[in-house]
């Protein structure tokens, strides 16, 4: 099972592909960021995100996708722009036929560390350990996306065994 | 010149096509709403909006597009969903090669009535008069979209004569 995790943004979209191996171990297949140039119209940035993400999906052929849910900080304008980007991200994933699950930041933290308020450093270190990497993945948005993909695989496993029964 | 005006939403997207005739009169070529079923995942609704809007563009071949700018009311959640829809709307317009201009609600009101705080009834009546229609266009979101298209044509005229010089 190969999951594509997404950390949405307008300037930077993080993505990470995690495979569950037959022994249950997790492997980072690829991770990177899609960046869009500043000072260009929003629709050009949206098209870059959409076409770049579609290319990632074509290349790696994931089985499912996880996308982080937005929460508003103090900057509503930034949140609105990220929601525009998230719209084209969800469109690209759905058009590729991927089952999509959305995860709140606290769910991602809970899934990786057992603690919904884990800090960024703890999360990055757990991501590194769970994927058996030598170093913390960079850039940060790609590491965040890998954490989403790990959460998505945990969620798929949990549902496969029947959930809370 | 044919302008496509858009009133963005998640459940309902209004669109209106307005042509400027050679004598300067304005003609409503088509107007309607794209609706998406409630209680379906956001990504299915986004795909419906994207594909339906692309079909409208293919059918009518507009020269340019105007899109209303979002403002947040009390319901931030609704605003976030509308921003997702607006993302795929901007994507579809840009992919079709249309020049896009965004308009604030007050700019649209100013353009039609000369008054940035015009109420809904005044706006609908001015839209009817400017398009020489017998009745106020329905539904409301389609009428709003026609007002955006009229504003976009006014804006194009204004820029064609050199703007504020």
PDB file of C-alpha atoms in Angstrom:
ATOM      1  CA  UNK A   1       0.000   0.000   0.000  1.00  0.00           C
ATOM      2  CA  UNK A   2       1.347   3.391  -1.051  1.00  0.00           C
ATOM      3  CA  UNK A   3      -0.083   6.551   0.497  1.00  0.00           C
ATOM      4  CA  UNK A   4       0.426  10.114  -0.702  1.00  0.00           C
ATOM      5  CA  UNK A   5       0.378  12.667   2.113  1.00  0.00           C
ATOM      6  CA  UNK A   6      -0.166  16.357   1.390  1.00  0.00           C
ATOM      7  CA  UNK A   7       0.629  19.448   3.448  1.00  0.00           C
ATOM      8  CA  UNK A   8      -1.302  22.162   1.563  1.00  0.00           C
ATOM      9  CA  UNK A   9      -0.103  25.702   0.957  1.00  0.00           C
ATOM     10  CA  UNK A  10      -0.052  28.398  -1.716  1.00  0.00           C
ATOM     11  CA  UNK A  11       3.672  29.166  -1.881  1.00  0.00           C
ATOM     12  CA  UNK A  12       4.706  25.623  -0.901  1.00  0.00           C
ATOM     13  CA  UNK A  13       2.841  22.307  -1.059  1.00  0.00           C
ATOM     14  CA  UNK A  14       4.603  19.457   0.726  1.00  0.00           C
ATOM     15  CA  UNK A  15       4.087  15.908  -0.493  1.00  0.00           C
ATOM     16  CA  UNK A  16       5.368  12.598   0.795  1.00  0.00           C
ATOM     17  CA  UNK A  17       4.855   9.041  -0.407  1.00  0.00           C
ATOM     18  CA  UNK A  18       5.032   6.253   2.175  1.00  0.00           C
ATOM     19  CA  UNK A  19       4.805   2.559   1.390  1.00  0.00           C
ATOM     20  CA  UNK A  20       3.749  -0.108   3.858  1.00  0.00           C
ATOM     21  CA  UNK A  21       5.980  -3.118   3.228  1.00  0.00           C
ATOM     22  CA  UNK A  22       4.766  -6.700   3.585  1.00  0.00           C
ATOM     23  CA  UNK A  23       6.361  -6.956   7.058  1.00  0.00           C
ATOM     24  CA  UNK A  24       4.499  -3.803   8.146  1.00  0.00           C
ATOM     25  CA  UNK A  25       7.589  -1.565   8.024  1.00  0.00           C
ATOM     26  CA  UNK A  26       7.176   1.883   6.488  1.00  0.00           C
ATOM     27  CA  UNK A  27       9.352   3.203   3.686  1.00  0.00           C
ATOM     28  CA  UNK A  28       9.661   6.787   2.408  1.00  0.00           C
ATOM     29  CA  UNK A  29       9.401   6.379  -1.359  1.00  0.00           C
ATOM     30  CA  UNK A  30       9.723  10.070  -2.215  1.00  0.00           C
ATOM     31  CA  UNK A  31       9.158  13.446  -0.644  1.00  0.00           C
ATOM     32  CA  UNK A  32       9.575  16.997  -1.819  1.00  0.00           C
ATOM     33  CA  UNK A  33       7.765  20.302  -2.145  1.00  0.00           C
ATOM     34  CA  UNK A  34       5.948  21.986  -5.012  1.00  0.00           C
ATOM     35  CA  UNK A  35       6.843  25.667  -4.916  1.00  0.00           C
ATOM     36  CA  UNK A  36       5.144  28.527  -6.714  1.00  0.00           C
ATOM     37  CA  UNK A  37       6.786  31.879  -7.437  1.00  0.00           C
ATOM     38  CA  UNK A  38       5.781  34.842  -5.282  1.00  0.00           C
ATOM     39  CA  UNK A  39       4.260  37.902  -6.944  1.00  0.00           C
ATOM     40  CA  UNK A  40       2.414  35.873  -9.560  1.00  0.00           C
ATOM     41  CA  UNK A  41      -1.388  35.790  -9.832  1.00  0.00           C
ATOM     42  CA  UNK A  42      -3.106  33.223  -7.639  1.00  0.00           C
ATOM     43  CA  UNK A  43      -4.511  31.359 -10.681  1.00  0.00           C
ATOM     44  CA  UNK A  44      -1.008  30.797 -12.096  1.00  0.00           C
ATOM     45  CA  UNK A  45       0.099  29.392  -8.756  1.00  0.00           C
ATOM     46  CA  UNK A  46      -2.998  27.178  -8.635  1.00  0.00           C
ATOM     47  CA  UNK A  47      -2.254  25.796 -12.088  1.00  0.00           C
ATOM     48  CA  UNK A  48       1.357  25.040 -11.080  1.00  0.00           C
ATOM     49  CA  UNK A  49       0.140  23.172  -7.992  1.00  0.00           C
ATOM     50  CA  UNK A  50      -2.500  21.253  -9.956  1.00  0.00           C
ATOM     51  CA  UNK A  51      -0.244  20.176 -12.819  1.00  0.00           C
ATOM     52  CA  UNK A  52       2.741  19.386 -10.583  1.00  0.00           C
ATOM     53  CA  UNK A  53       0.643  17.269  -8.242  1.00  0.00           C
ATOM     54  CA  UNK A  54      -0.951  15.439 -11.175  1.00  0.00           C
ATOM     55  CA  UNK A  55       2.573  14.638 -12.420  1.00  0.00           C
ATOM     56  CA  UNK A  56       3.569  13.267  -8.989  1.00  0.00           C
ATOM     57  CA  UNK A  57       0.476  11.037  -8.988  1.00  0.00           C
ATOM     58  CA  UNK A  58       1.229   9.774 -12.511  1.00  0.00           C
ATOM     59  CA  UNK A  59       4.833   9.019 -11.573  1.00  0.00           C
ATOM     60  CA  UNK A  60       4.261   7.188  -8.293  1.00  0.00           C
ATOM     61  CA  UNK A  61       0.714   5.790  -8.702  1.00  0.00           C
ATOM     62  CA  UNK A  62      -0.313   5.921  -5.026  1.00  0.00           C
ATOM     63  CA  UNK A  63      -3.262   3.855  -3.768  1.00  0.00           C
ATOM     64  CA  UNK A  64      -4.719   6.484  -1.480  1.00  0.00           C
ATOM     65  CA  UNK A  65      -4.170  10.024  -0.230  1.00  0.00           C
ATOM     66  CA  UNK A  66      -4.265  11.955   3.038  1.00  0.00           C
ATOM     67  CA  UNK A  67      -4.613  15.736   3.235  1.00  0.00           C
ATOM     68  CA  UNK A  68      -4.125  17.913   6.282  1.00  0.00           C
ATOM     69  CA  UNK A  69      -7.172  19.896   7.382  1.00  0.00           C
ATOM     70  CA  UNK A  70      -6.743  23.640   7.593  1.00  0.00           C
ATOM     71  CA  UNK A  71      -7.032  25.546  10.786  1.00  0.00           C
ATOM     72  CA  UNK A  72      -7.123  29.265  10.987  1.00  0.00           C
ATOM     73  CA  UNK A  73      -4.474  31.137  12.801  1.00  0.00           C
ATOM     74  CA  UNK A  74      -4.517  34.882  13.078  1.00  0.00           C
ATOM     75  CA  UNK A  75      -4.013  35.366   9.370  1.00  0.00           C
ATOM     76  CA  UNK A  76      -7.381  34.761   7.690  1.00  0.00           C
ATOM     77  CA  UNK A  77      -6.060  36.009   4.345  1.00  0.00           C
ATOM     78  CA  UNK A  78      -3.359  33.339   4.289  1.00  0.00           C
ATOM     79  CA  UNK A  79      -5.968  30.746   5.249  1.00  0.00           C
ATOM     80  CA  UNK A  80      -8.194  31.782   2.360  1.00  0.00           C
ATOM     81  CA  UNK A  81      -5.331  31.484  -0.112  1.00  0.00           C
ATOM     82  CA  UNK A  82      -4.401  28.054   1.252  1.00  0.00           C
ATOM     83  CA  UNK A  83      -8.040  26.978   0.868  1.00  0.00           C
ATOM     84  CA  UNK A  84      -7.898  27.957  -2.824  1.00  0.00           C
ATOM     85  CA  UNK A  85      -4.811  25.748  -3.211  1.00  0.00           C
ATOM     86  CA  UNK A  86      -6.447  22.963  -1.227  1.00  0.00           C
ATOM     87  CA  UNK A  87      -9.370  23.065  -3.677  1.00  0.00           C
ATOM     88  CA  UNK A  88      -7.182  22.262  -6.679  1.00  0.00           C
ATOM     89  CA  UNK A  89      -5.248  19.668  -4.623  1.00  0.00           C
ATOM     90  CA  UNK A  90      -8.462  17.816  -3.740  1.00  0.00           C
ATOM     91  CA  UNK A  91      -9.551  18.077  -7.387  1.00  0.00           C
ATOM     92  CA  UNK A  92      -6.310  16.536  -8.679  1.00  0.00           C
ATOM     93  CA  UNK A  93      -6.450  13.690  -6.133  1.00  0.00           C
ATOM     94  CA  UNK A  94     -10.111  12.937  -6.845  1.00  0.00           C
ATOM     95  CA  UNK A  95      -9.646  13.079 -10.614  1.00  0.00           C
ATOM     96  CA  UNK A  96      -6.891  10.467 -10.220  1.00  0.00           C
ATOM     97  CA  UNK A  97      -9.409   8.193  -8.497  1.00  0.00           C
ATOM     98  CA  UNK A  98      -7.627   8.179  -5.123  1.00  0.00           C
ATOM     99  CA  UNK A  99      -9.608   7.624  -1.934  1.00  0.00           C
ATOM    100  CA  UNK A 100      -9.049  10.798   0.100  1.00  0.00           C
ATOM    101  CA  UNK A 101      -9.027  11.155   3.872  1.00  0.00           C
ATOM    102  CA  UNK A 102      -8.614  14.448   5.703  1.00  0.00           C
ATOM    103  CA  UNK A 103      -6.703  14.645   8.980  1.00  0.00           C
ATOM    104  CA  UNK A 104      -6.637  17.334  11.630  1.00  0.00           C
ATOM    105  CA  UNK A 105      -3.197  18.390  12.921  1.00  0.00           C
ATOM    106  CA  UNK A 106      -4.003  16.849  16.329  1.00  0.00           C
ATOM    107  CA  UNK A 107      -4.907  13.516  14.670  1.00  0.00           C
ATOM    108  CA  UNK A 108      -1.576  13.466  12.853  1.00  0.00           C
ATOM    109  CA  UNK A 109       0.305  14.209  16.077  1.00  0.00           C
ATOM    110  CA  UNK A 110      -1.701  11.571  17.945  1.00  0.00           C
ATOM    111  CA  UNK A 111      -1.044   8.991  15.250  1.00  0.00           C
ATOM    112  CA  UNK A 112       2.725   9.469  15.267  1.00  0.00           C
ATOM    113  CA  UNK A 113       3.478  10.207  18.914  1.00  0.00           C
ATOM    114  CA  UNK A 114       0.372   9.147  20.840  1.00  0.00           C
ATOM    115  CA  UNK A 115       0.100  12.753  21.962  1.00  0.00           C
ATOM    116  CA  UNK A 116      -2.120  15.320  20.190  1.00  0.00           C
ATOM    117  CA  UNK A 117      -0.026  18.276  21.297  1.00  0.00           C
ATOM    118  CA  UNK A 118       3.399  16.985  20.247  1.00  0.00           C
ATOM    119  CA  UNK A 119       5.741  19.753  19.104  1.00  0.00           C
ATOM    120  CA  UNK A 120       7.336  20.103  15.677  1.00  0.00           C
ATOM    121  CA  UNK A 121      10.677  18.641  16.775  1.00  0.00           C
ATOM    122  CA  UNK A 122       9.070  15.548  18.323  1.00  0.00           C
ATOM    123  CA  UNK A 123       7.015  15.038  15.160  1.00  0.00           C
ATOM    124  CA  UNK A 124      10.019  15.319  12.878  1.00  0.00           C
ATOM    125  CA  UNK A 125      12.047  12.913  15.000  1.00  0.00           C
ATOM    126  CA  UNK A 126       9.194  10.369  15.071  1.00  0.00           C
ATOM    127  CA  UNK A 127       8.793  10.707  11.296  1.00  0.00           C
ATOM    128  CA  UNK A 128      12.516  10.012  10.871  1.00  0.00           C
ATOM    129  CA  UNK A 129      12.401   6.969  13.196  1.00  0.00           C
ATOM    130  CA  UNK A 130       9.222   5.461  11.731  1.00  0.00           C
ATOM    131  CA  UNK A 131      10.619   5.733   8.210  1.00  0.00           C
ATOM    132  CA  UNK A 132      14.061   4.509   9.316  1.00  0.00           C
ATOM    133  CA  UNK A 133      15.833   7.544   7.856  1.00  0.00           C
ATOM    134  CA  UNK A 134      19.300   8.732   8.855  1.00  0.00           C
ATOM    135  CA  UNK A 135      18.279  12.373   8.996  1.00  0.00           C
ATOM    136  CA  UNK A 136      15.110  14.374   9.520  1.00  0.00           C
ATOM    137  CA  UNK A 137      13.534  14.841   6.067  1.00  0.00           C
ATOM    138  CA  UNK A 138      13.832  18.325   4.593  1.00  0.00           C
ATOM    139  CA  UNK A 139      12.258  20.738   3.845  1.00  0.00           C
ATOM    140  CA  UNK A 140       9.808  20.956   6.757  1.00  0.00           C
ATOM    141  CA  UNK A 141       6.712  20.885   4.531  1.00  0.00           C
ATOM    142  CA  UNK A 142       7.867  17.593   2.985  1.00  0.00           C
ATOM    143  CA  UNK A 143       8.430  16.124   6.478  1.00  0.00           C
ATOM    144  CA  UNK A 144       4.922  17.265   7.451  1.00  0.00           C
ATOM    145  CA  UNK A 145       3.530  15.562   4.356  1.00  0.00           C
ATOM    146  CA  UNK A 146       5.320  12.303   5.236  1.00  0.00           C
ATOM    147  CA  UNK A 147       3.679  12.475   8.673  1.00  0.00           C
ATOM    148  CA  UNK A 148       0.284  12.793   6.955  1.00  0.00           C
ATOM    149  CA  UNK A 149       1.035   9.731   4.811  1.00  0.00           C
ATOM    150  CA  UNK A 150       2.081   7.727   7.906  1.00  0.00           C
ATOM    151  CA  UNK A 151      -1.178   8.756   9.607  1.00  0.00           C
ATOM    152  CA  UNK A 152      -3.106   7.689   6.522  1.00  0.00           C
ATOM    153  CA  UNK A 153      -1.481   4.249   6.564  1.00  0.00           C
ATOM    154  CA  UNK A 154      -2.235   3.877  10.285  1.00  0.00           C
ATOM    155  CA  UNK A 155      -5.838   4.850   9.546  1.00  0.00           C
ATOM    156  CA  UNK A 156      -6.098   2.331   6.691  1.00  0.00           C
ATOM    157  CA  UNK A 157      -4.706  -0.445   8.941  1.00  0.00           C
ATOM    158  CA  UNK A 158      -7.120   0.476  11.687  1.00  0.00           C
ATOM    159  CA  UNK A 159     -10.090   0.387   9.340  1.00  0.00           C
ATOM    160  CA  UNK A 160      -8.852  -2.900   7.824  1.00  0.00           C
ATOM    161  CA  UNK A 161      -9.068  -4.591  11.230  1.00  0.00           C
ATOM    162  CA  UNK A 162     -12.581  -3.268  11.746  1.00  0.00           C
ATOM    163  CA  UNK A 163     -12.046   0.002  13.574  1.00  0.00           C
ATOM    164  CA  UNK A 164     -13.344   0.453  17.119  1.00  0.00           C
ATOM    165  CA  UNK A 165     -15.366  -2.658  17.697  1.00  0.00           C
TER     166      UNK A 165
ATOM    167  CA  UNK B   1     -16.622  41.242 -26.337  1.00  0.00           C
ATOM    168  CA  UNK B   2     -18.133  38.490 -24.253  1.00  0.00           C
ATOM    169  CA  UNK B   3     -17.492  38.395 -20.510  1.00  0.00           C
ATOM    170  CA  UNK B   4     -18.180  35.503 -18.148  1.00  0.00           C
ATOM    171  CA  UNK B   5     -19.076  36.623 -14.640  1.00  0.00           C
ATOM    172  CA  UNK B   6     -18.860  34.208 -11.707  1.00  0.00           C
ATOM    173  CA  UNK B   7     -20.474  34.294  -8.276  1.00  0.00           C
ATOM    174  CA  UNK B   8     -18.528  31.566  -6.413  1.00  0.00           C
ATOM    175  CA  UNK B   9     -20.006  29.106  -3.948  1.00  0.00           C
ATOM    176  CA  UNK B  10     -19.812  25.460  -2.939  1.00  0.00           C
ATOM    177  CA  UNK B  11     -23.470  24.452  -3.158  1.00  0.00           C
ATOM    178  CA  UNK B  12     -24.236  26.944  -5.954  1.00  0.00           C
ATOM    179  CA  UNK B  13     -21.988  28.721  -8.438  1.00  0.00           C
ATOM    180  CA  UNK B  14     -23.716  31.468 -10.405  1.00  0.00           C
ATOM    181  CA  UNK B  15     -22.509  32.284 -13.907  1.00  0.00           C
ATOM    182  CA  UNK B  16     -23.601  34.909 -16.398  1.00  0.00           C
ATOM    183  CA  UNK B  17     -22.398  35.736 -19.895  1.00  0.00           C
ATOM    184  CA  UNK B  18     -22.771  39.311 -21.079  1.00  0.00           C
ATOM    185  CA  UNK B  19     -21.893  40.556 -24.566  1.00  0.00           C
ATOM    186  CA  UNK B  20     -21.082  44.137 -25.436  1.00  0.00           C
ATOM    187  CA  UNK B  21     -22.715  44.841 -28.782  1.00  0.00           C
ATOM    188  CA  UNK B  22     -21.162  47.105 -31.398  1.00  0.00           C
ATOM    189  CA  UNK B  23     -23.411  49.993 -30.343  1.00  0.00           C
ATOM    190  CA  UNK B  24     -22.280  49.574 -26.720  1.00  0.00           C
ATOM    191  CA  UNK B  25     -25.518  47.945 -25.545  1.00  0.00           C
ATOM    192  CA  UNK B  26     -25.225  44.941 -23.245  1.00  0.00           C
ATOM    193  CA  UNK B  27     -26.887  41.601 -23.918  1.00  0.00           C
ATOM    194  CA  UNK B  28     -27.366  38.669 -21.533  1.00  0.00           C
ATOM    195  CA  UNK B  29     -26.240  35.685 -23.623  1.00  0.00           C
ATOM    196  CA  UNK B  30     -26.828  33.051 -20.939  1.00  0.00           C
ATOM    197  CA  UNK B  31     -27.058  32.768 -17.190  1.00  0.00           C
ATOM    198  CA  UNK B  32     -27.652  29.929 -14.793  1.00  0.00           C
ATOM    199  CA  UNK B  33     -26.248  28.198 -11.736  1.00  0.00           C
ATOM    200  CA  UNK B  34     -24.086  25.116 -11.266  1.00  0.00           C
ATOM    201  CA  UNK B  35     -25.438  23.230  -8.277  1.00  0.00           C
ATOM    202  CA  UNK B  36     -23.769  20.455  -6.320  1.00  0.00           C
ATOM    203  CA  UNK B  37     -25.629  17.938  -4.157  1.00  0.00           C
ATOM    204  CA  UNK B  38     -25.487  18.392  -0.393  1.00  0.00           C
ATOM    205  CA  UNK B  39     -24.041  15.627   1.770  1.00  0.00           C
ATOM    206  CA  UNK B  40     -21.429  14.653  -0.812  1.00  0.00           C
ATOM    207  CA  UNK B  41     -17.679  14.933  -0.181  1.00  0.00           C
ATOM    208  CA  UNK B  42     -16.155  18.325  -0.950  1.00  0.00           C
ATOM    209  CA  UNK B  43     -13.914  16.835  -3.687  1.00  0.00           C
ATOM    210  CA  UNK B  44     -16.916  15.499  -5.601  1.00  0.00           C
ATOM    211  CA  UNK B  45     -18.535  18.919  -5.446  1.00  0.00           C
ATOM    212  CA  UNK B  46     -15.288  20.537  -6.606  1.00  0.00           C
ATOM    213  CA  UNK B  47     -15.083  18.198  -9.590  1.00  0.00           C
ATOM    214  CA  UNK B  48     -18.704  18.979 -10.536  1.00  0.00           C
ATOM    215  CA  UNK B  49     -17.961  22.702 -10.400  1.00  0.00           C
ATOM    216  CA  UNK B  50     -14.737  22.335 -12.395  1.00  0.00           C
ATOM    217  CA  UNK B  51     -16.163  20.158 -15.160  1.00  0.00           C
ATOM    218  CA  UNK B  52     -19.450  22.087 -15.426  1.00  0.00           C
ATOM    219  CA  UNK B  53     -17.649  25.423 -15.654  1.00  0.00           C
ATOM    220  CA  UNK B  54     -15.238  24.049 -18.261  1.00  0.00           C
ATOM    221  CA  UNK B  55     -18.286  22.943 -20.304  1.00  0.00           C
ATOM    222  CA  UNK B  56     -19.822  26.434 -20.068  1.00  0.00           C
ATOM    223  CA  UNK B  57     -16.534  27.962 -21.292  1.00  0.00           C
ATOM    224  CA  UNK B  58     -16.330  25.499 -24.204  1.00  0.00           C
ATOM    225  CA  UNK B  59     -19.935  26.218 -25.184  1.00  0.00           C
ATOM    226  CA  UNK B  60     -19.863  30.024 -25.084  1.00  0.00           C
ATOM    227  CA  UNK B  61     -16.163  30.824 -25.676  1.00  0.00           C
ATOM    228  CA  UNK B  62     -15.991  34.018 -23.606  1.00  0.00           C
ATOM    229  CA  UNK B  63     -13.148  36.512 -24.130  1.00  0.00           C
ATOM    230  CA  UNK B  64     -12.575  37.330 -20.485  1.00  0.00           C
ATOM    231  CA  UNK B  65     -13.838  36.539 -17.002  1.00  0.00           C
ATOM    232  CA  UNK B  66     -14.691  38.349 -13.798  1.00  0.00           C
ATOM    233  CA  UNK B  67     -14.894  36.657 -10.398  1.00  0.00           C
ATOM    234  CA  UNK B  68     -16.279  38.098  -7.202  1.00  0.00           C
ATOM    235  CA  UNK B  69     -13.830  38.408  -4.313  1.00  0.00           C
ATOM    236  CA  UNK B  70     -14.774  36.634  -1.118  1.00  0.00           C
ATOM    237  CA  UNK B  71     -15.434  38.423   2.080  1.00  0.00           C
ATOM    238  CA  UNK B  72     -15.825  36.712   5.371  1.00  0.00           C
ATOM    239  CA  UNK B  73     -19.026  36.981   7.231  1.00  0.00           C
ATOM    240  CA  UNK B  74     -19.528  35.369  10.569  1.00  0.00           C
ATOM    241  CA  UNK B  75     -19.250  31.874   9.143  1.00  0.00           C
ATOM    242  CA  UNK B  76     -15.572  31.183   8.566  1.00  0.00           C
ATOM    243  CA  UNK B  77     -16.267  27.517   7.754  1.00  0.00           C
ATOM    244  CA  UNK B  78     -18.531  28.487   4.862  1.00  0.00           C
ATOM    245  CA  UNK B  79     -15.897  30.946   3.678  1.00  0.00           C
ATOM    246  CA  UNK B  80     -13.243  28.232   3.667  1.00  0.00           C
ATOM    247  CA  UNK B  81     -15.443  25.924   1.611  1.00  0.00           C
ATOM    248  CA  UNK B  82     -16.203  28.702  -0.860  1.00  0.00           C
ATOM    249  CA  UNK B  83     -12.459  29.371  -1.168  1.00  0.00           C
ATOM    250  CA  UNK B  84     -11.926  25.711  -2.119  1.00  0.00           C
ATOM    251  CA  UNK B  85     -14.556  26.126  -4.853  1.00  0.00           C
ATOM    252  CA  UNK B  86     -13.038  29.417  -5.930  1.00  0.00           C
ATOM    253  CA  UNK B  87      -9.688  27.655  -6.368  1.00  0.00           C
ATOM    254  CA  UNK B  88     -11.063  25.217  -8.956  1.00  0.00           C
ATOM    255  CA  UNK B  89     -13.044  28.040 -10.612  1.00  0.00           C
ATOM    256  CA  UNK B  90      -9.889  30.149 -11.078  1.00  0.00           C
ATOM    257  CA  UNK B  91      -8.086  27.033 -12.337  1.00  0.00           C
ATOM    258  CA  UNK B  92     -10.750  26.302 -14.976  1.00  0.00           C
ATOM    259  CA  UNK B  93     -10.805  29.934 -16.165  1.00  0.00           C
ATOM    260  CA  UNK B  94      -7.012  30.171 -16.340  1.00  0.00           C
ATOM    261  CA  UNK B  95      -6.657  26.818 -18.121  1.00  0.00           C
ATOM    262  CA  UNK B  96      -9.075  28.131 -20.758  1.00  0.00           C
ATOM    263  CA  UNK B  97      -6.736  31.071 -21.340  1.00  0.00           C
ATOM    264  CA  UNK B  98      -9.186  33.722 -20.133  1.00  0.00           C
ATOM    265  CA  UNK B  99      -7.883  36.966 -18.674  1.00  0.00           C
ATOM    266  CA  UNK B 100      -9.276  37.034 -15.125  1.00  0.00           C
ATOM    267  CA  UNK B 101     -10.164  40.065 -13.030  1.00  0.00           C
ATOM    268  CA  UNK B 102     -11.378  39.900  -9.439  1.00  0.00           C
ATOM    269  CA  UNK B 103     -13.971  42.363  -8.137  1.00  0.00           C
ATOM    270  CA  UNK B 104     -14.958  43.259  -4.609  1.00  0.00           C
ATOM    271  CA  UNK B 105     -18.685  43.397  -3.843  1.00  0.00           C
ATOM    272  CA  UNK B 106     -18.470  47.186  -3.379  1.00  0.00           C
ATOM    273  CA  UNK B 107     -16.805  47.567  -6.795  1.00  0.00           C
ATOM    274  CA  UNK B 108     -19.631  45.626  -8.433  1.00  0.00           C
ATOM    275  CA  UNK B 109     -22.250  47.756  -6.673  1.00  0.00           C
ATOM    276  CA  UNK B 110     -20.388  50.943  -7.605  1.00  0.00           C
ATOM    277  CA  UNK B 111     -20.105  49.865 -11.230  1.00  0.00           C
ATOM    278  CA  UNK B 112     -23.829  49.172 -11.637  1.00  0.00           C
ATOM    279  CA  UNK B 113     -25.448  51.806  -9.446  1.00  0.00           C
ATOM    280  CA  UNK B 114     -22.711  54.361  -8.759  1.00  0.00           C
ATOM    281  CA  UNK B 115     -23.145  53.531  -5.092  1.00  0.00           C
ATOM    282  CA  UNK B 116     -20.933  51.010  -3.249  1.00  0.00           C
ATOM    283  CA  UNK B 117     -23.582  50.200  -0.658  1.00  0.00           C
ATOM    284  CA  UNK B 118     -26.497  49.508  -3.017  1.00  0.00           C
ATOM    285  CA  UNK B 119     -28.857  46.849  -1.696  1.00  0.00           C
ATOM    286  CA  UNK B 120     -29.703  43.551  -3.379  1.00  0.00           C
ATOM    287  CA  UNK B 121     -32.991  44.797  -4.840  1.00  0.00           C
ATOM    288  CA  UNK B 122     -31.391  47.886  -6.397  1.00  0.00           C
ATOM    289  CA  UNK B 123     -28.644  45.709  -7.874  1.00  0.00           C
ATOM    290  CA  UNK B 124     -31.079  43.236  -9.379  1.00  0.00           C
ATOM    291  CA  UNK B 125     -33.208  46.003 -10.878  1.00  0.00           C
ATOM    292  CA  UNK B 126     -30.144  47.723 -12.384  1.00  0.00           C
ATOM    293  CA  UNK B 127     -28.966  44.383 -13.808  1.00  0.00           C
ATOM    294  CA  UNK B 128     -32.392  43.913 -15.414  1.00  0.00           C
ATOM    295  CA  UNK B 129     -32.386  47.432 -16.879  1.00  0.00           C
ATOM    296  CA  UNK B 130     -28.801  47.345 -18.172  1.00  0.00           C
ATOM    297  CA  UNK B 131     -29.432  44.021 -19.915  1.00  0.00           C
ATOM    298  CA  UNK B 132     -32.840  45.155 -21.196  1.00  0.00           C
ATOM    299  CA  UNK B 133     -34.621  42.158 -19.685  1.00  0.00           C
ATOM    300  CA  UNK B 134     -38.337  41.939 -18.947  1.00  0.00           C
ATOM    301  CA  UNK B 135     -37.847  40.363 -15.548  1.00  0.00           C
ATOM    302  CA  UNK B 136     -35.165  40.212 -12.905  1.00  0.00           C
ATOM    303  CA  UNK B 137     -32.940  37.232 -13.774  1.00  0.00           C
ATOM    304  CA  UNK B 138     -33.337  34.167 -11.552  1.00  0.00           C
ATOM    305  CA  UNK B 139     -31.971  32.516  -9.514  1.00  0.00           C
ATOM    306  CA  UNK B 140     -30.266  35.191  -7.410  1.00  0.00           C
ATOM    307  CA  UNK B 141     -26.768  33.733  -7.851  1.00  0.00           C
ATOM    308  CA  UNK B 142     -27.145  33.924 -11.641  1.00  0.00           C
ATOM    309  CA  UNK B 143     -28.255  37.571 -11.357  1.00  0.00           C
ATOM    310  CA  UNK B 144     -25.227  38.270  -9.152  1.00  0.00           C
ATOM    311  CA  UNK B 145     -22.987  36.667 -11.780  1.00  0.00           C
ATOM    312  CA  UNK B 146     -24.495  38.843 -14.538  1.00  0.00           C
ATOM    313  CA  UNK B 147     -23.681  41.899 -12.398  1.00  0.00           C
ATOM    314  CA  UNK B 148     -20.066  40.698 -12.199  1.00  0.00           C
ATOM    315  CA  UNK B 149     -19.941  40.333 -16.002  1.00  0.00           C
ATOM    316  CA  UNK B 150     -21.363  43.842 -16.476  1.00  0.00           C
ATOM    317  CA  UNK B 151     -18.724  45.183 -14.072  1.00  0.00           C
ATOM    318  CA  UNK B 152     -16.042  43.331 -16.020  1.00  0.00           C
ATOM    319  CA  UNK B 153     -17.186  44.911 -19.292  1.00  0.00           C
ATOM    320  CA  UNK B 154     -17.222  48.359 -17.684  1.00  0.00           C
ATOM    321  CA  UNK B 155     -13.708  47.690 -16.412  1.00  0.00           C
ATOM    322  CA  UNK B 156     -12.502  46.564 -19.851  1.00  0.00           C
ATOM    323  CA  UNK B 157     -13.964  49.704 -21.451  1.00  0.00           C
ATOM    324  CA  UNK B 158     -12.351  51.889 -18.845  1.00  0.00           C
ATOM    325  CA  UNK B 159      -8.943  50.303 -19.382  1.00  0.00           C
ATOM    326  CA  UNK B 160      -9.387  50.492 -23.170  1.00  0.00           C
ATOM    327  CA  UNK B 161      -9.672  54.280 -22.962  1.00  0.00           C
ATOM    328  CA  UNK B 162      -6.549  54.461 -20.809  1.00  0.00           C
ATOM    329  CA  UNK B 163      -7.892  54.320 -17.270  1.00  0.00           C
ATOM    330  CA  UNK B 164      -7.401  57.249 -14.912  1.00  0.00           C
ATOM    331  CA  UNK B 165      -5.059  59.496 -16.872  1.00  0.00           C
TER     332      UNK B 165
END
